Amino acid sequence: MNWGTKIVLGMIAFMLFIVAMVVYMFSVHGNDALVDKDYYEKGINYNQEYNAKHNVAEEGAQPIITINKSQVSIQLKDSAAFELKLQRPSTVKDDILIKGNTSGKSNLIQLNSTTMPKGLWFLELKWKSNNKEYLFKKDITL
């Protein structure tokens, strides 16, 4: 085997490596946990998100989050209709979306955490109370 043959085999091996990486990247494309599908809509509606965050800060409406071994409890200031999104940074498959109304006089949102994987979660809570919209984001660890 001479030098020319070794160079050609090396180039073929490198090209096969590049093609394999491209195929792999396209197969993993839909599983990225940190990319939103409605990215551009969120950019357009950023003012609404900013106003909702400002309402939380201005009115002192930060929810009280209590985490124990079996559940996550979130207490709001007033009764509200809410949308709770819990995102796992490692995989999209574990993400949780819950919509509903607060329960009881203490305005609680309760979530069973025994089936959820341990680790870091991104919590995003949107709620509407007294004709105002609120948005609260926090990183929590189970």
CSV table of N, CA and C in Angstrom, one decimal:
chain,number,residue,atom,x,y,z
A,1,MET,N,0.9,-1.2,0.0
A,1,MET,CA,0.0,0.0,0.0
A,1,MET,C,0.9,1.2,0.0
A,2,ASN,N,0.6,2.1,-0.9
A,2,ASN,CA,1.5,3.3,-1.0
A,2,ASN,C,0.8,4.5,-0.4
A,3,TRP,N,1.5,5.7,-0.4
A,3,TRP,CA,1.0,6.9,0.3
A,3,TRP,C,-0.4,7.3,-0.3
A,4,GLY,N,-0.5,7.3,-1.6
A,4,GLY,CA,-1.7,7.7,-2.3
A,4,GLY,C,-3.0,7.0,-1.8
A,5,THR,N,-2.8,5.6,-1.7
A,5,THR,CA,-3.9,4.8,-1.2
A,5,THR,C,-4.3,5.1,0.2
A,6,LYS,N,-3.3,5.4,1.1
A,6,LYS,CA,-3.6,5.7,2.5
A,6,LYS,C,-4.3,7.0,2.6
A,7,ILE,N,-3.9,8.0,1.8
A,7,ILE,CA,-4.6,9.3,1.8
A,7,ILE,C,-6.0,9.2,1.4
A,8,VAL,N,-6.3,8.4,0.3
A,8,VAL,CA,-7.6,8.3,-0.2
A,8,VAL,C,-8.5,7.5,0.8
A,9,LEU,N,-8.0,6.5,1.5
A,9,LEU,CA,-8.7,5.8,2.5
A,9,LEU,C,-9.0,6.7,3.7
A,10,GLY,N,-8.0,7.5,4.1
A,10,GLY,CA,-8.2,8.4,5.2
A,10,GLY,C,-9.3,9.5,4.8
A,11,MET,N,-9.3,10.0,3.6
A,11,MET,CA,-10.4,10.9,3.2
A,11,MET,C,-11.7,10.3,3.2
A,12,ILE,N,-11.8,9.0,2.7
A,12,ILE,CA,-13.1,8.3,2.7
A,12,ILE,C,-13.6,8.1,4.1
A,13,ALA,N,-12.7,7.7,5.0
A,13,ALA,CA,-13.1,7.5,6.4
A,13,ALA,C,-13.6,8.8,7.0
A,14,PHE,N,-12.9,9.9,6.8
A,14,PHE,CA,-13.3,11.2,7.3
A,14,PHE,C,-14.7,11.6,6.7
A,15,MET,N,-14.9,11.4,5.4
A,15,MET,CA,-16.2,11.8,4.8
A,15,MET,C,-17.3,10.9,5.4
A,16,LEU,N,-17.1,9.6,5.7
A,16,LEU,CA,-18.1,8.8,6.3
A,16,LEU,C,-18.4,9.2,7.7
A,17,PHE,N,-17.4,9.7,8.4
A,17,PHE,CA,-17.6,10.2,9.8
A,17,PHE,C,-18.5,11.5,9.7
A,18,ILE,N,-18.2,12.4,8.8
A,18,ILE,CA,-19.0,13.6,8.6
A,18,ILE,C,-20.5,13.3,8.3
A,19,VAL,N,-20.7,12.3,7.3
A,19,VAL,CA,-22.0,11.9,6.9
A,19,VAL,C,-22.8,11.3,8.1
A,20,ALA,N,-22.1,10.5,8.9
A,20,ALA,CA,-22.7,9.9,10.1
A,20,ALA,C,-23.1,10.9,11.1
A,21,MET,N,-22.3,11.9,11.3
A,21,MET,CA,-22.6,13.0,12.2
A,21,MET,C,-23.8,13.8,11.8
A,22,VAL,N,-23.9,14.1,10.5
A,22,VAL,CA,-25.1,14.8,9.9
A,22,VAL,C,-26.4,14.0,10.1
A,23,VAL,N,-26.3,12.7,9.8
A,23,VAL,CA,-27.5,11.9,10.0
A,23,VAL,C,-27.9,11.8,11.5
A,24,TYR,N,-26.9,11.7,12.4
A,24,TYR,CA,-27.2,11.7,13.8
A,24,TYR,C,-27.8,13.1,14.3
A,25,MET,N,-27.3,14.2,13.8
A,25,MET,CA,-27.8,15.5,14.2
A,25,MET,C,-29.3,15.7,13.8
A,26,PHE,N,-29.6,15.2,12.6
A,26,PHE,CA,-31.0,15.3,12.1
A,26,PHE,C,-31.9,14.4,12.9
A,27,SER,N,-31.4,13.3,13.3
A,27,SER,CA,-32.3,12.3,14.1
A,27,SER,C,-32.5,12.9,15.5
A,28,VAL,N,-31.6,13.6,16.1
A,28,VAL,CA,-31.8,14.2,17.4
A,28,VAL,C,-32.5,15.5,17.4
A,29,HIS,N,-32.7,16.1,16.3
A,29,HIS,CA,-33.1,17.5,16.1
A,29,HIS,C,-34.4,17.8,17.0
A,30,GLY,N,-35.4,17.0,17.0
A,30,GLY,CA,-36.7,17.3,17.6
A,30,GLY,C,-36.6,17.1,19.1
A,31,ASN,N,-35.6,16.6,19.7
A,31,ASN,CA,-35.5,16.3,21.1
A,31,ASN,C,-34.8,17.3,22.0
A,32,ASP,N,-34.5,18.5,21.4
A,32,ASP,CA,-33.8,19.5,22.2
A,32,ASP,C,-34.7,20.2,23.2
A,33,ALA,N,-34.4,20.1,24.5
A,33,ALA,CA,-35.3,20.5,25.5
A,33,ALA,C,-35.2,22.1,25.7
A,34,LEU,N,-34.2,22.7,25.2
A,34,LEU,CA,-34.1,24.2,25.5
A,34,LEU,C,-34.5,25.0,24.3
A,35,VAL,N,-35.2,24.4,23.3
A,35,VAL,CA,-35.7,25.2,22.2
A,35,VAL,C,-37.2,25.2,22.2
A,36,ASP,N,-37.8,26.3,22.2
A,36,ASP,CA,-39.3,26.4,22.1
A,36,ASP,C,-39.8,26.3,20.6
A,37,LYS,N,-40.9,25.6,20.5
A,37,LYS,CA,-41.5,25.5,19.1
A,37,LYS,C,-42.1,26.8,18.6
A,38,ASP,N,-42.6,27.6,19.6
A,38,ASP,CA,-43.2,28.9,19.2
A,38,ASP,C,-42.3,30.0,19.6
A,39,TYR,N,-41.0,29.9,19.2
A,39,TYR,CA,-40.0,30.9,19.6
A,39,TYR,C,-40.3,32.3,19.0
A,40,TYR,N,-40.8,32.4,17.8
A,40,TYR,CA,-41.0,33.7,17.2
A,40,TYR,C,-42.3,34.4,17.8
A,41,GLU,N,-43.3,33.6,18.1
A,41,GLU,CA,-44.5,34.1,18.7
A,41,GLU,C,-44.2,34.7,20.1
A,42,LYS,N,-43.3,34.0,20.8
A,42,LYS,CA,-42.9,34.5,22.1
A,42,LYS,C,-42.1,35.8,22.0
A,43,GLY,N,-41.4,36.0,21.0
A,43,GLY,CA,-40.6,37.2,20.8
A,43,GLY,C,-41.6,38.4,20.5
A,44,ILE,N,-42.6,38.1,19.7
A,44,ILE,CA,-43.6,39.1,19.3
A,44,ILE,C,-44.4,39.5,20.5
A,45,ASN,N,-44.7,38.6,21.4
A,45,ASN,CA,-45.6,38.8,22.5
A,45,ASN,C,-44.8,39.1,23.8
A,46,TYR,N,-43.6,39.5,23.7
A,46,TYR,CA,-42.7,39.7,24.9
A,46,TYR,C,-43.3,40.8,25.8
A,47,ASN,N,-43.9,41.8,25.3
A,47,ASN,CA,-44.5,42.9,26.1
A,47,ASN,C,-45.5,42.3,27.1
A,48,GLN,N,-46.3,41.4,26.6
A,48,GLN,CA,-47.3,40.8,27.5
A,48,GLN,C,-46.6,40.0,28.6
A,49,GLU,N,-45.6,39.3,28.3
A,49,GLU,CA,-44.8,38.5,29.3
A,49,GLU,C,-44.2,39.5,30.3
A,50,TYR,N,-43.6,40.6,29.8
A,50,TYR,CA,-43.0,41.6,30.7
A,50,TYR,C,-44.0,42.2,31.6
A,51,ASN,N,-45.2,42.5,31.1
A,51,ASN,CA,-46.2,43.1,32.0
A,51,ASN,C,-46.7,42.1,33.0
A,52,ALA,N,-46.8,40.8,32.7
A,52,ALA,CA,-47.3,39.8,33.6
A,52,ALA,C,-46.2,39.7,34.7
A,53,LYS,N,-44.9,39.7,34.4
A,53,LYS,CA,-43.9,39.6,35.4
A,53,LYS,C,-43.9,40.8,36.3
A,54,HIS,N,-44.1,42.0,35.7
A,54,HIS,CA,-44.2,43.2,36.4
A,54,HIS,C,-45.3,43.2,37.4
A,55,ASN,N,-46.5,42.7,37.0
A,55,ASN,CA,-47.6,42.6,37.9
A,55,ASN,C,-47.3,41.8,39.2
A,56,VAL,N,-46.5,40.7,39.0
A,56,VAL,CA,-46.1,39.9,40.2
A,56,VAL,C,-45.2,40.7,41.1
A,57,ALA,N,-44.3,41.4,40.6
A,57,ALA,CA,-43.3,42.2,41.4
A,57,ALA,C,-44.0,43.4,42.0
A,58,GLU,N,-44.9,44.1,41.3
A,58,GLU,CA,-45.5,45.3,41.8
A,58,GLU,C,-46.5,45.0,42.9
A,59,GLU,N,-47.3,43.9,42.8
A,59,GLU,CA,-48.3,43.6,43.7
A,59,GLU,C,-47.8,42.6,44.8
A,60,GLY,N,-46.6,42.2,44.8
A,60,GLY,CA,-46.1,41.3,45.8
A,60,GLY,C,-46.8,39.9,45.7
A,61,ALA,N,-47.1,39.4,44.6
A,61,ALA,CA,-47.9,38.2,44.4
A,61,ALA,C,-47.0,37.0,44.1
A,62,GLN,N,-45.8,37.0,44.6
A,62,GLN,CA,-44.9,35.8,44.4
A,62,GLN,C,-45.5,34.6,45.0
A,63,PRO,N,-45.6,33.5,44.3
A,63,PRO,CA,-46.2,32.3,44.9
A,63,PRO,C,-45.2,31.7,46.0
A,64,ILE,N,-45.8,31.1,47.0
A,64,ILE,CA,-45.0,30.4,48.0
A,64,ILE,C,-44.9,28.9,47.5
A,65,ILE,N,-43.7,28.5,47.3
A,65,ILE,CA,-43.4,27.1,46.8
A,65,ILE,C,-42.8,26.3,47.9
A,66,THR,N,-43.5,25.1,48.2
A,66,THR,CA,-43.0,24.2,49.2
A,66,THR,C,-42.8,22.9,48.6
A,67,ILE,N,-41.6,22.3,48.7
A,67,ILE,CA,-41.2,21.1,48.1
A,67,ILE,C,-40.8,20.1,49.2
A,68,ASN,N,-41.5,18.9,49.2
A,68,ASN,CA,-41.1,17.8,50.1
A,68,ASN,C,-41.0,16.5,49.3
A,69,LYS,N,-40.8,15.4,49.9
A,69,LYS,CA,-40.5,14.2,49.2
A,69,LYS,C,-41.6,13.7,48.3
A,70,SER,N,-42.9,14.0,48.7
A,70,SER,CA,-44.0,13.4,47.9
A,70,SER,C,-44.8,14.4,47.0
A,71,GLN,N,-44.6,15.7,47.3
A,71,GLN,CA,-45.4,16.7,46.5
A,71,GLN,C,-44.8,18.1,46.5
A,72,VAL,N,-45.2,18.8,45.5
A,72,VAL,CA,-44.8,20.2,45.3
A,72,VAL,C,-46.1,21.0,45.5
A,73,SER,N,-46.1,21.9,46.5
A,73,SER,CA,-47.3,22.8,46.7
A,73,SER,C,-46.9,24.2,46.4
A,74,ILE,N,-47.8,24.9,45.7
A,74,ILE,CA,-47.7,26.3,45.3
A,74,ILE,C,-48.9,27.0,45.8
A,75,GLN,N,-48.6,28.0,46.6
A,75,GLN,CA,-49.7,28.8,47.2
A,75,GLN,C,-49.7,30.2,46.5
A,76,LEU,N,-50.9,30.6,46.0
A,76,LEU,CA,-51.1,31.9,45.3
A,76,LEU,C,-51.8,32.8,46.3
A,77,LYS,N,-51.7,34.1,46.0
A,77,LYS,CA,-52.3,35.1,46.9
A,77,LYS,C,-53.8,35.1,46.8
A,78,ASP,N,-54.3,35.0,45.6
A,78,ASP,CA,-55.8,34.9,45.4
A,78,ASP,C,-56.1,33.7,44.5
A,79,SER,N,-57.4,33.4,44.5
A,79,SER,CA,-57.8,32.3,43.7
A,79,SER,C,-57.7,32.7,42.2
A,80,ALA,N,-57.3,31.7,41.4
A,80,ALA,CA,-57.0,32.0,40.0
A,80,ALA,C,-57.1,30.8,39.1
A,81,ALA,N,-57.2,31.0,37.8
A,81,ALA,CA,-57.0,30.0,36.8
A,81,ALA,C,-55.5,30.0,36.4
A,82,PHE,N,-54.9,28.9,36.4
A,82,PHE,CA,-53.5,28.8,36.2
A,82,PHE,C,-53.1,27.9,35.0
A,83,GLU,N,-51.8,28.1,34.6
A,83,GLU,CA,-51.2,27.1,33.7
A,83,GLU,C,-49.8,26.9,34.2
A,84,LEU,N,-49.4,25.7,34.6
A,84,LEU,CA,-48.2,25.4,35.2
A,84,LEU,C,-47.4,24.6,34.3
A,85,LYS,N,-46.2,25.0,33.9
A,85,LYS,CA,-45.3,24.3,33.0
A,85,LYS,C,-44.0,24.0,33.8
A,86,LEU,N,-43.7,22.7,33.9
A,86,LEU,CA,-42.4,22.2,34.5
A,86,LEU,C,-41.6,21.6,33.3
A,87,GLN,N,-40.4,22.2,33.1
A,87,GLN,CA,-39.5,21.7,32.0
A,87,GLN,C,-38.3,21.1,32.6
A,88,ARG,N,-37.9,20.0,32.1
A,88,ARG,CA,-36.7,19.3,32.5
A,88,ARG,C,-35.6,19.7,31.4
A,89,PRO,N,-34.5,20.2,31.8
A,89,PRO,CA,-33.5,20.7,30.8
A,89,PRO,C,-32.8,19.5,30.1
A,90,SER,N,-32.8,18.3,30.7
A,90,SER,CA,-32.1,17.2,30.0
A,90,SER,C,-33.0,16.5,28.9
A,91,THR,N,-34.3,16.6,29.0
A,91,THR,CA,-35.1,15.9,28.0
A,91,THR,C,-36.5,16.5,27.9
A,92,VAL,N,-37.1,16.5,26.7
A,92,VAL,CA,-38.4,17.0,26.5
A,92,VAL,C,-39.4,16.1,27.0
A,93,LYS,N,-39.1,14.8,27.1
A,93,LYS,CA,-40.1,13.7,27.4
A,93,LYS,C,-40.6,13.9,28.8
A,94,ASP,N,-39.9,14.5,29.7
A,94,ASP,CA,-40.3,14.6,31.1
A,94,ASP,C,-41.1,15.9,31.4
A,95,ASP,N,-41.3,16.8,30.4
A,95,ASP,CA,-42.0,18.0,30.6
A,95,ASP,C,-43.4,17.8,31.0
A,96,ILE,N,-43.9,18.7,31.9
A,96,ILE,CA,-45.3,18.6,32.4
A,96,ILE,C,-46.0,19.9,32.2
A,97,LEU,N,-47.2,19.8,31.8
A,97,LEU,CA,-48.1,21.0,31.6
A,97,LEU,C,-49.4,20.7,32.3
A,98,ILE,N,-49.8,21.6,33.2
A,98,ILE,CA,-51.0,21.4,34.0
A,98,ILE,C,-51.8,22.7,33.9
A,99,LYS,N,-53.1,22.6,33.6
A,99,LYS,CA,-54.0,23.7,33.6
A,99,LYS,C,-55.1,23.4,34.6
A,100,GLY,N,-55.6,24.5,35.2
A,100,GLY,CA,-56.7,24.3,36.2
A,100,GLY,C,-56.9,25.5,37.0
A,101,ASN,N,-57.6,25.3,38.1
A,101,ASN,CA,-57.9,26.4,39.1
A,101,ASN,C,-57.3,26.0,40.4
A,102,THR,N,-57.0,27.1,41.2
A,102,THR,CA,-56.5,26.8,42.5
A,102,THR,C,-57.6,26.2,43.4
A,103,SER,N,-57.2,25.4,44.4
A,103,SER,CA,-58.1,24.7,45.2
A,103,SER,C,-58.1,25.2,46.7
A,104,GLY,N,-59.3,25.2,47.3
A,104,GLY,CA,-59.4,25.6,48.7
A,104,GLY,C,-59.3,27.1,49.0
A,105,LYS,N,-59.4,27.4,50.2
A,105,LYS,CA,-59.3,28.8,50.7
A,105,LYS,C,-57.9,29.3,50.6
A,106,SER,N,-56.9,28.4,50.7
A,106,SER,CA,-55.5,28.8,50.7
A,106,SER,C,-55.0,28.9,49.3
A,107,ASN,N,-55.8,28.7,48.2
A,107,ASN,CA,-55.4,28.9,46.8
A,107,ASN,C,-54.2,28.1,46.5
A,108,LEU,N,-54.3,26.8,46.7
A,108,LEU,CA,-53.2,25.9,46.5
A,108,LEU,C,-53.2,25.2,45.1
A,109,ILE,N,-52.0,24.9,44.6
A,109,ILE,CA,-51.7,24.1,43.5
A,109,ILE,C,-50.9,23.0,44.0
A,110,GLN,N,-51.3,21.7,43.9
A,110,GLN,CA,-50.5,20.6,44.4
A,110,GLN,C,-50.2,19.7,43.3
A,111,LEU,N,-49.0,19.2,43.3
A,111,LEU,CA,-48.4,18.3,42.3
A,111,LEU,C,-47.7,17.2,42.9
A,112,ASN,N,-48.0,15.9,42.5
A,112,ASN,CA,-47.4,14.8,43.0
A,112,ASN,C,-46.0,14.6,42.4
A,113,SER,N,-45.0,14.6,43.3
A,113,SER,CA,-43.6,14.6,42.7
A,113,SER,C,-42.9,13.3,42.9
A,114,THR,N,-43.6,12.2,43.3
A,114,THR,CA,-43.0,10.9,43.4
A,114,THR,C,-42.7,10.3,42.1
A,115,THR,N,-43.4,10.6,41.0
A,115,THR,CA,-43.1,10.0,39.7
A,115,THR,C,-42.2,10.9,38.9
A,116,MET,N,-41.8,12.0,39.4
A,116,MET,CA,-41.0,12.9,38.6
A,116,MET,C,-39.5,12.6,38.9
A,117,PRO,N,-38.6,12.6,37.9
A,117,PRO,CA,-37.2,12.4,38.1
A,117,PRO,C,-36.6,13.5,39.0
A,118,LYS,N,-35.7,13.1,39.8
A,118,LYS,CA,-35.0,14.1,40.7
A,118,LYS,C,-34.0,14.9,39.9
A,119,GLY,N,-33.8,16.2,40.3
A,119,GLY,CA,-32.9,17.0,39.7
A,119,GLY,C,-33.5,18.4,39.4
A,120,LEU,N,-32.9,19.1,38.5
A,120,LEU,CA,-33.3,20.5,38.2
A,120,LEU,C,-34.5,20.6,37.3
A,121,TRP,N,-35.4,21.5,37.6
A,121,TRP,CA,-36.6,21.7,36.8
A,121,TRP,C,-36.8,23.2,36.6
A,122,PHE,N,-37.3,23.6,35.4
A,122,PHE,CA,-37.6,25.0,35.2
A,122,PHE,C,-39.1,25.1,35.4
A,123,LEU,N,-39.6,25.9,36.4
A,123,LEU,CA,-41.0,26.1,36.7
A,123,LEU,C,-41.4,27.4,36.1
A,124,GLU,N,-42.5,27.4,35.3
A,124,GLU,CA,-43.1,28.6,34.8
A,124,GLU,C,-44.6,28.5,35.1
A,125,LEU,N,-45.1,29.5,35.9
A,125,LEU,CA,-46.5,29.6,36.3
A,125,LEU,C,-47.1,30.8,35.8
A,126,LYS,N,-48.2,30.6,35.0
A,126,LYS,CA,-49.0,31.7,34.5
A,126,LYS,C,-50.3,31.6,35.2
A,127,TRP,N,-50.9,32.7,35.6
A,127,TRP,CA,-52.2,32.7,36.2
A,127,TRP,C,-52.9,34.0,36.0
A,128,LYS,N,-54.2,33.9,36.0
A,128,LYS,CA,-55.1,35.1,35.8
A,128,LYS,C,-56.0,35.2,37.0
A,129,SER,N,-55.9,36.4,37.7
A,129,SER,CA,-56.7,36.6,38.9
A,129,SER,C,-57.1,38.1,38.8
A,130,ASN,N,-58.4,38.4,39.1
A,130,ASN,CA,-58.9,39.7,39.2
A,130,ASN,C,-58.7,40.5,37.9
A,131,ASN,N,-58.8,39.8,36.8
A,131,ASN,CA,-58.7,40.3,35.4
A,131,ASN,C,-57.2,40.8,35.1
A,132,LYS,N,-56.3,40.3,35.9
A,132,LYS,CA,-54.9,40.6,35.6
A,132,LYS,C,-54.1,39.3,35.4
A,133,GLU,N,-53.1,39.4,34.5
A,133,GLU,CA,-52.3,38.2,34.2
A,133,GLU,C,-51.0,38.3,35.0
A,134,TYR,N,-50.5,37.2,35.4
A,134,TYR,CA,-49.3,37.1,36.2
A,134,TYR,C,-48.4,36.0,35.6
A,135,LEU,N,-47.1,36.2,35.7
A,135,LEU,CA,-46.1,35.2,35.3
A,135,LEU,C,-45.0,35.1,36.3
A,136,PHE,N,-44.7,33.9,36.7
A,136,PHE,CA,-43.6,33.7,37.6
A,136,PHE,C,-42.7,32.5,37.1
A,137,LYS,N,-41.4,32.7,37.1
A,137,LYS,CA,-40.5,31.7,36.6
A,137,LYS,C,-39.4,31.5,37.7
A,138,LYS,N,-39.1,30.2,37.9
A,138,LYS,CA,-38.1,29.9,38.9
A,138,LYS,C,-37.5,28.5,38.6
A,139,ASP,N,-36.3,28.3,39.0
A,139,ASP,CA,-35.6,27.0,38.9
A,139,ASP,C,-35.8,26.3,40.2
A,140,ILE,N,-36.3,25.1,40.2
A,140,ILE,CA,-36.4,24.3,41.4
A,140,ILE,C,-35.7,23.0,41.3
A,141,THR,N,-35.3,22.4,42.4
A,141,THR,CA,-34.6,21.2,42.5
A,141,THR,C,-35.4,20.2,43.3
A,142,LEU,N,-35.7,19.1,42.7
A,142,LEU,CA,-36.5,18.0,43.5
A,142,LEU,C,-35.5,17.0,44.1
